[in-house]
Short mmCIF file of C-alpha atoms in Angstrom, two decimals:
data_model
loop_
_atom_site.label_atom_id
_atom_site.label_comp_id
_atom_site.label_asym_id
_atom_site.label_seq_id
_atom_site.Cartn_x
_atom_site.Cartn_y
_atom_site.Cartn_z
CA UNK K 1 -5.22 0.49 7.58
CA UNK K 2 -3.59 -0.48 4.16
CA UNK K 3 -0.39 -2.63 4.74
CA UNK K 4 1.52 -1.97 1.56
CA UNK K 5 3.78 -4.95 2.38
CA UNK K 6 1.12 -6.96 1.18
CA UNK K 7 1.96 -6.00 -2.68
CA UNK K 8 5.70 -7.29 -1.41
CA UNK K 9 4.48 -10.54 -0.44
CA UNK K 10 1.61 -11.73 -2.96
CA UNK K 11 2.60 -11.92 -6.64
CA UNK K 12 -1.87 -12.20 -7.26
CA UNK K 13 -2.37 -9.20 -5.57
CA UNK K 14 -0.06 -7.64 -7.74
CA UNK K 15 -1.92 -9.05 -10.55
CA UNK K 16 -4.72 -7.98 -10.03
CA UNK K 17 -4.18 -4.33 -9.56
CA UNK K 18 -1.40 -4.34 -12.78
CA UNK K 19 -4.16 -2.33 -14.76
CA UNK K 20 -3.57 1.03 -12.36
CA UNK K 21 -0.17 2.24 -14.17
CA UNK K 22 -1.93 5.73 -14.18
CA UNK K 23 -0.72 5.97 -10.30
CA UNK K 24 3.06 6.28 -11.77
CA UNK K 25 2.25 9.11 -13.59
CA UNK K 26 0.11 10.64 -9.90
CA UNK K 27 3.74 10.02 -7.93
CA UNK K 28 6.27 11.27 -10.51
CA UNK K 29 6.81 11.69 -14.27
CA UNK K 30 7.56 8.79 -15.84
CA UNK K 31 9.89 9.80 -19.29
CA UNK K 32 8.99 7.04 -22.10
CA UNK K 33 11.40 6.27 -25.28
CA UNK K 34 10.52 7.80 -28.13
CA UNK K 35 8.36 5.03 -29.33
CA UNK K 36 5.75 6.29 -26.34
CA UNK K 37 5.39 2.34 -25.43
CA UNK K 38 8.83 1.29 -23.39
CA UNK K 39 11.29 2.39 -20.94
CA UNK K 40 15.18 1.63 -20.58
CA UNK K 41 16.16 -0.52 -17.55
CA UNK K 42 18.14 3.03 -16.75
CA UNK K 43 14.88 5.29 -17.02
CA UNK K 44 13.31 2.86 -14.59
CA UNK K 45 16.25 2.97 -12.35
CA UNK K 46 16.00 7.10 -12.41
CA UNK K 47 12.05 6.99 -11.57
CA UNK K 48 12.82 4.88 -8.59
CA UNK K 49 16.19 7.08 -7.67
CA UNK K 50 17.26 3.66 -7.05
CA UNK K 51 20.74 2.11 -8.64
CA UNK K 52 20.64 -0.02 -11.53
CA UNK K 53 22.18 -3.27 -9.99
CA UNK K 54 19.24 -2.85 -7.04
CA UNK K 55 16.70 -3.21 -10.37
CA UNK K 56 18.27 -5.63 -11.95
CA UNK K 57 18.28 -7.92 -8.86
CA UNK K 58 14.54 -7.70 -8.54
CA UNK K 59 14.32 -8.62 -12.23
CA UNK K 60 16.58 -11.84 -11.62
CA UNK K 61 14.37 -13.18 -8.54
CA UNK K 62 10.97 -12.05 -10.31
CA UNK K 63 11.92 -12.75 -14.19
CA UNK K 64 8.82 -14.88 -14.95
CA UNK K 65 6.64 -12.15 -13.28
CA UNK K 66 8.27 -9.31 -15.32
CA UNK K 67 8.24 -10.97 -18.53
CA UNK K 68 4.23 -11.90 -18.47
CA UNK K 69 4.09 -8.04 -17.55
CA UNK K 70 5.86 -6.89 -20.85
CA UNK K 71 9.74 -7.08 -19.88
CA UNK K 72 12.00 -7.96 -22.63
CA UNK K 73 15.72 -7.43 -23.68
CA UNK K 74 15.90 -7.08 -27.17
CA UNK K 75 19.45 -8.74 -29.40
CA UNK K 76 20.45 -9.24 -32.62
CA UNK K 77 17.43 -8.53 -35.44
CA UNK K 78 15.30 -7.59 -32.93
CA UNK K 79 16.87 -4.72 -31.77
CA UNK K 80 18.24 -3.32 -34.86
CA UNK K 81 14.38 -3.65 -36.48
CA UNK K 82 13.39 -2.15 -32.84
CA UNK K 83 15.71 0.89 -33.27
CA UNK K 84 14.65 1.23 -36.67
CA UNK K 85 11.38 1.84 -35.36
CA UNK K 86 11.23 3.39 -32.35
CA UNK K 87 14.58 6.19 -33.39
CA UNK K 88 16.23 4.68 -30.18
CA UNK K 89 19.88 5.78 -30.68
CA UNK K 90 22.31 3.14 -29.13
CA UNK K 91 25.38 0.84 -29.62
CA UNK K 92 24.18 -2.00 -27.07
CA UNK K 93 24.48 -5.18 -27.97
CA UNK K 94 21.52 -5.79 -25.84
CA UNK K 95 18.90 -3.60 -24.25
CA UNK K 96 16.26 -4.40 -21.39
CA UNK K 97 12.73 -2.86 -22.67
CA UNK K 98 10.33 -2.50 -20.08
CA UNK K 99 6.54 -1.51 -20.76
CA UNK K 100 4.43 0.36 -18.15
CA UNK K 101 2.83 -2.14 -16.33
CA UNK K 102 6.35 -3.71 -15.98
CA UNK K 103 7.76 -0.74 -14.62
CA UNK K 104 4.04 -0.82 -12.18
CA UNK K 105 5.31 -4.47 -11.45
CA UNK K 106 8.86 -2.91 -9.97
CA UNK K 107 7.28 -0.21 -7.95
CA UNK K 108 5.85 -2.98 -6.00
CA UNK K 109 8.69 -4.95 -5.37
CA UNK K 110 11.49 -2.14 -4.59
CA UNK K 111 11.08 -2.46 -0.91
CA UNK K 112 13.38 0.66 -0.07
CA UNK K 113 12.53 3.21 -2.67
CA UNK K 114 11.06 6.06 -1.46
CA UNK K 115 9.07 6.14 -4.60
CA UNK K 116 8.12 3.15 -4.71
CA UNK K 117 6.47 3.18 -1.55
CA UNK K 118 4.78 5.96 -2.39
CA UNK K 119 3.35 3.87 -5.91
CA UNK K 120 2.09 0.90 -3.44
CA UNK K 121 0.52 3.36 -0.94
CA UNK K 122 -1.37 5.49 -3.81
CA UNK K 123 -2.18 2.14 -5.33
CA UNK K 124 -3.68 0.43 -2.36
CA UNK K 125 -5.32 3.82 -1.26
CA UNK K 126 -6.87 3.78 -4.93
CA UNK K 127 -8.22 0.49 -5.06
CA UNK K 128 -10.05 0.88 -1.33
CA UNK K 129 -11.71 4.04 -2.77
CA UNK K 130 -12.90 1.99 -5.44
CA UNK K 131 -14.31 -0.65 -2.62
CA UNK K 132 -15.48 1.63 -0.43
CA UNK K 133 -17.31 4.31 -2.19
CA UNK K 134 -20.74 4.44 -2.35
CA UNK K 135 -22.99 4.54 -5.51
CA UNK K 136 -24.22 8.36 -5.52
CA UNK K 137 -26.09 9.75 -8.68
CA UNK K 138 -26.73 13.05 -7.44
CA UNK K 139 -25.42 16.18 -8.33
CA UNK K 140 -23.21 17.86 -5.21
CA UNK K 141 -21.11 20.71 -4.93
CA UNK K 142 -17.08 19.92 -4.43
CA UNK K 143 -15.46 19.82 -0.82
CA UNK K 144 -12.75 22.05 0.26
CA UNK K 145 -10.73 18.65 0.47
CA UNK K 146 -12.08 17.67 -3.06
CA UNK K 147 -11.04 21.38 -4.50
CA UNK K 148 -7.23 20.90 -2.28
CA UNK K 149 -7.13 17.73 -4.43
CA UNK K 150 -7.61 18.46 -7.74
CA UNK K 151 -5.26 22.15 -7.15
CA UNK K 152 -2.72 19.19 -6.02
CA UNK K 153 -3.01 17.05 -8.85
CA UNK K 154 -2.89 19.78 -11.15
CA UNK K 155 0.01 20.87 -9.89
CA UNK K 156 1.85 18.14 -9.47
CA UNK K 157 0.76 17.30 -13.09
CA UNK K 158 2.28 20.14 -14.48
CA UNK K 159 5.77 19.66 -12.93
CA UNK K 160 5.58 16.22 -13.79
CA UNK K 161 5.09 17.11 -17.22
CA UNK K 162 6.51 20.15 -18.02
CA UNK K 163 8.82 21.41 -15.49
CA UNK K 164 10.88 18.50 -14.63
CA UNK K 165 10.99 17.67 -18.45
CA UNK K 166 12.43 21.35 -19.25
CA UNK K 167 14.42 20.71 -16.47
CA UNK K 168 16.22 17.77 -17.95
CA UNK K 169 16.64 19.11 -21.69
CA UNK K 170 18.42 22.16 -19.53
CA UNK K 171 20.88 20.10 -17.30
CA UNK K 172 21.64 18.32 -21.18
CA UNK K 173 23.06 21.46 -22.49
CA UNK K 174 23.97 23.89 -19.02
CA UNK K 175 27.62 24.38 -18.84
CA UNK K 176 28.53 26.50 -15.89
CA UNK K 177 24.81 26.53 -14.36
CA UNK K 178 24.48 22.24 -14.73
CA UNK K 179 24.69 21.70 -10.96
CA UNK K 180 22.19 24.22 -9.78
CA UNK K 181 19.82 23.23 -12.32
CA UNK K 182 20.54 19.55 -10.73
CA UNK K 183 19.65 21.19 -7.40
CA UNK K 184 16.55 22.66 -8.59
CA UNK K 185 15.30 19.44 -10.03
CA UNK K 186 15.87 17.46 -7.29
CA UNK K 187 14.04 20.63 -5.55
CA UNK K 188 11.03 20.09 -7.87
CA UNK K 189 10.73 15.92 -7.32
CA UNK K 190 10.75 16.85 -3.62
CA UNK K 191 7.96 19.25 -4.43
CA UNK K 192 6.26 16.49 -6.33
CA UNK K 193 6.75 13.63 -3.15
CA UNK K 194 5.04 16.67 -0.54
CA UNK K 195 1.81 17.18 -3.10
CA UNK K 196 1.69 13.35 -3.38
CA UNK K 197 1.85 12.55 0.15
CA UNK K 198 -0.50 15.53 1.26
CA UNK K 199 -3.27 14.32 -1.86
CA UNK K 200 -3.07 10.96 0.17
CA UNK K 201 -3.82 12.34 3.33
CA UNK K 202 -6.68 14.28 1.99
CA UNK K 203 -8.33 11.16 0.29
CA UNK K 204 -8.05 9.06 3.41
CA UNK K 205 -9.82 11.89 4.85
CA UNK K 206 -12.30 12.12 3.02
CA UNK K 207 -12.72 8.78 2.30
CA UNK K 208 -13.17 8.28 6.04
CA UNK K 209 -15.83 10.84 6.15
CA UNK K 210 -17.98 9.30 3.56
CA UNK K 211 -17.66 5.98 5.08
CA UNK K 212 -18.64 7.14 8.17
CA UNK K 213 -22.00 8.94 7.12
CA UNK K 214 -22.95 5.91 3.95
CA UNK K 215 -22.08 2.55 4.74
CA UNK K 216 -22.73 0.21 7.74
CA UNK K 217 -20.96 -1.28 10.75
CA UNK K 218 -18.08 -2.30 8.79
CA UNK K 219 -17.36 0.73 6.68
CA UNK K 220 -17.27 2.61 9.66
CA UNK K 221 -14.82 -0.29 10.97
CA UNK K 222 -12.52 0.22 7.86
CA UNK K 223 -11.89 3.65 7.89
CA UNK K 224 -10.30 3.46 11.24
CA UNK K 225 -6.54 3.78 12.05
CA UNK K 226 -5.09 0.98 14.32
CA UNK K 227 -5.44 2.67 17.22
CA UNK K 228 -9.15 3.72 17.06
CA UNK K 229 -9.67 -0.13 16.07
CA UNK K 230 -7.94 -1.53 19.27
CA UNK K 231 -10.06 0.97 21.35
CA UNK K 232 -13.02 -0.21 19.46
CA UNK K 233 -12.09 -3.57 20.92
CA UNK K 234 -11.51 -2.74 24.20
CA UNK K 235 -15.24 -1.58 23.84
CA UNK K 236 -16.64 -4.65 22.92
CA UNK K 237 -14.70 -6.61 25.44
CA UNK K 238 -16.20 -4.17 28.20
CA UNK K 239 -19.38 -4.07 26.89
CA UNK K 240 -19.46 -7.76 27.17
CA UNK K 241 -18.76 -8.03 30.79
CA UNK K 242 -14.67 -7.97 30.92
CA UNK K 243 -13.18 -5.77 33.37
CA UNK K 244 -9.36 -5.41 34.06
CA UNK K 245 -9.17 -4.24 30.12
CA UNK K 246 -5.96 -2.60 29.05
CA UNK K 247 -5.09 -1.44 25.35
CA UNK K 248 -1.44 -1.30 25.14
CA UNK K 249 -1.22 0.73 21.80
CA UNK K 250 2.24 -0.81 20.21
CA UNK K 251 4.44 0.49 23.07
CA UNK K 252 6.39 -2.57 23.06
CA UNK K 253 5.56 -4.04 26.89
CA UNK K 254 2.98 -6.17 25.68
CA UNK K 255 4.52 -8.94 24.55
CA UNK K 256 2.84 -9.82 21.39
CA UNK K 257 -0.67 -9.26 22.13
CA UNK K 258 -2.96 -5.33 21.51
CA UNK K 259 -4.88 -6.06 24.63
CA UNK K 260 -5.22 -7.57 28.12
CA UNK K 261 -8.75 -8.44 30.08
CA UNK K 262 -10.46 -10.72 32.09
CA UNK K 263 -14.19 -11.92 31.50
CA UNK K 264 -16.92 -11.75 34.09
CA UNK K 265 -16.19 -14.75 35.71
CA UNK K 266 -12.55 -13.99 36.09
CA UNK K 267 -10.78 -15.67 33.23
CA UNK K 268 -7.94 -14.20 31.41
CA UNK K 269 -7.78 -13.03 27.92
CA UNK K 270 -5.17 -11.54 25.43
CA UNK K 271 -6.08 -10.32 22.50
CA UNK K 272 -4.62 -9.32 19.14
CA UNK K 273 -6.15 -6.86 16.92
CA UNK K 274 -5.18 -6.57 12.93
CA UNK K 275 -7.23 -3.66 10.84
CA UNK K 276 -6.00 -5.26 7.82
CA UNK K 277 -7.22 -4.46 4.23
CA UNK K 278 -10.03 -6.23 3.54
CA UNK K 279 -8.29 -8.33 0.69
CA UNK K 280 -5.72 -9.50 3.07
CA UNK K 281 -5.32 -12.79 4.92
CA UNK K 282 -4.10 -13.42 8.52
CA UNK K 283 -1.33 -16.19 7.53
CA UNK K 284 -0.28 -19.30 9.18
CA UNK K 285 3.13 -17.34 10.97
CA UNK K 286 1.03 -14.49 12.08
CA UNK K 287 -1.03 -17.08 14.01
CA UNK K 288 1.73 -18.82 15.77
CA UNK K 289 2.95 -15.62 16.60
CA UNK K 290 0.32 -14.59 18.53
CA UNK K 291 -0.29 -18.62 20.22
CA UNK K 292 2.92 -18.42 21.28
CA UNK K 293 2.82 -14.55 22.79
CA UNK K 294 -1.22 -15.30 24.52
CA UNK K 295 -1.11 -19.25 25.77
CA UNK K 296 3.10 -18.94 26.58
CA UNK K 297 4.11 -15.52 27.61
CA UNK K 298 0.60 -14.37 28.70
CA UNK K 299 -0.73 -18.20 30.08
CA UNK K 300 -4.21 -16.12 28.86
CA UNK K 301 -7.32 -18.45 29.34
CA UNK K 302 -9.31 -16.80 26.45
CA UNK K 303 -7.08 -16.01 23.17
CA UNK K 304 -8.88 -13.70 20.48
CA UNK K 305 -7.33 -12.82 17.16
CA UNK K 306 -9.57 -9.67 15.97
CA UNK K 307 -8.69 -8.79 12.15
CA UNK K 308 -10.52 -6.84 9.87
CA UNK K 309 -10.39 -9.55 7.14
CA UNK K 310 -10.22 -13.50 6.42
CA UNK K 311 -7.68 -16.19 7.68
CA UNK K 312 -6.25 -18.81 5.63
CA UNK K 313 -6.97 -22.38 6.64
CA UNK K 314 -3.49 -22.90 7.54
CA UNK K 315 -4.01 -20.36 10.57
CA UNK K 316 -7.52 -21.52 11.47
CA UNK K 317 -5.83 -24.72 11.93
CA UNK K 318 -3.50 -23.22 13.96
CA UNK K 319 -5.67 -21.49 15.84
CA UNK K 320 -8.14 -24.70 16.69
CA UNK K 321 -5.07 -26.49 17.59
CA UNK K 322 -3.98 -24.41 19.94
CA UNK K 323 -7.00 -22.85 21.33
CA UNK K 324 -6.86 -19.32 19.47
CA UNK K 325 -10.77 -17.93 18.33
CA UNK K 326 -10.18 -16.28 14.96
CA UNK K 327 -12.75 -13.43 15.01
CA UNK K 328 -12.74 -12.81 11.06
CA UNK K 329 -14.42 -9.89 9.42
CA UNK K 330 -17.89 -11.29 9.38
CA UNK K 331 -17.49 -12.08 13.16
CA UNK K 332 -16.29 -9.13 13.99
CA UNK K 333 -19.29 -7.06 11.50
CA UNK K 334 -21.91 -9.38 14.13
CA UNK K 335 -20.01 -8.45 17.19
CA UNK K 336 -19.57 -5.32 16.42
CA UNK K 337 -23.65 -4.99 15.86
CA UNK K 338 -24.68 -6.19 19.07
CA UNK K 339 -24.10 -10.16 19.10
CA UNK K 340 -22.05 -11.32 22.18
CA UNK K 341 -18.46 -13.51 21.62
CA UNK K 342 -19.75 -17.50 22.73
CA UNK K 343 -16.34 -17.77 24.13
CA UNK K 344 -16.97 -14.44 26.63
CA UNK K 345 -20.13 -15.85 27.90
#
């Protein structure tokens, strides 16, 4: 449901969710100079397990961004009075000194770091937790999923902290045994990656659950994957009157559009569905996309555009123009509760 490419695309959403650096510490350990405050433009490389020109290039076509997020390379005065401070032992001219939320900041512009990725998804799946959960006061004893949790946490906590740490001051002074303790560590972050990846799984699960059983129409809407949302919209369209409907599930012979029906009084209609995140927009290319695919390809007489969330005004232009009915989240909350499309009448 979350598209993490989002964070790729929108420099506010990144803003706004700049405050979660804790999720850096959920993925992996994140080693911090000794001043407890900064990180080396190498350190941040090594968290990533991405090289240092890849980082560096981000940096160059996001430097304003970094910089309001605490980026700075230190020369000169600075530096030495830095150094003094901090017991950072170097003979750089210059260093790059990057604070956590800058480091946050990278994790959600690497596009092909595996850790990264794993950052945006545990920060996206953290902030529709927040959204989603509902206000509960009372005192109730933990799920097996809630108990797998914390056991994963903990553990990946502890070799976040203390293993991989031990590990490193090892491989610093191993002589004969150096490359098999560099095989165990890389062992260990592996180890980490699983018990991030499987805590995911286990809050989407549960998160599902308790939208299911506490919130309305569209909680129950959100927690589904894409392909329980298209068949939710194949039941609407039926329910409606359409007949002929056929969900085509991202096999690739549908030719831009989810679905393919035709309304009661024989009329054809393509439809797209999008189970965005709620704080996503459908944009102005999207739209075109899909007017091209349903009114060229498909010649469809009724063209729907079913997202989970809002459309910029670009695309609802687009979409009048050309003859597309945007059914945005509120729409889709009504139709989903009963009220039938005007345009399937």
């Amino acid at each position: 449901m979350i598209n993490e490419s989002v964070l790729l695309e929108s420099r506010t959403l990144r803003t706004s969710v700049l405050e979660r650096t804790e999720v850096l510490d959920k993925v992996k350990a994140l080693s911090l100079l000794p001043d407890g405050l900064h990180v080396t433009t190498a350190m941040v490389a090594a968290y990533f397990e991405v090289g240092i020109k890849t980082l560096e290039s981000v940096v160059i076509d996001h430097r304003d961004e970094f910089r309001v997020n605490g980026y700075q390379v230190l020369t000169g005065p600075e530096l030495t009075s830095f150094k003094e401070v901090s017991g950072l032992n170097t003979r750089a001219a210059a260093i790059a000194l990057w604070s956590r939320r800058a480091v946050l900041n990278a994790g959600m512009l690497l596009r092909d770091s595996k850790v990264a990725r794993q950052v945006r998804t545990y920060l996206l799946d953290a902030e529709t937790e927040v959204r989603t959960r509902p206000v509960d006061n009372s005192v109730h004893r933990a799920s097996w999923a809630e108990l797998d949790e914390r056991i994963d946490t903990r553990i990946t906590d502890v070799l976040g902290k203390t293993v991989v740490p031990m590990l490193n001051v090892l491989i610093e002074t191993a002589g004969e045994q150096r490359r098999e303790l560099i095989s165990l560590r890389e062992d260990v972050q592996e180890i980490q990656l699983k018990l991030v990846e499987h805590d995911l799984q286990l809050s989407r699960l549960q998160r599902g659950q308790d939208v299911r059983a506490l919130t309305g129409v569209i909680g129950t809407i959100d927690a589904m994957t894409w392909k329980e949302f298209e068949l939710h919209v194949a039941e609407l369209l039926r329910r409606d009157g359409c007949t002929d409907v056929e969900v085509y599930g991202g096999h690739g012979g549908d030719r831009g559009v989810d679905i393919t029906a035709r309304t009661a009084d024989g009329r054809t209609v393509a439809v797209q569905c999008k189970n965005f995140a709620p704080f996503r927009h459908v944009l102005s290319g999207e739209m075109q996309k899909f007017l091209g695919s349903s009114k060229v390809l498909h010649r469809a007489d009724v063209a729907l555009y079913v997202a989970t969330c809002a459309f910029t005004r670009e695309s609802l232009a687009i979409a009048a123009q050309g003859g597309v009915t945007a059914v945005h989240r509120g729409l889709l909350e009504a139709w989903s509760a009963g009220v039938r499309l005007q345009v399937l009448r």
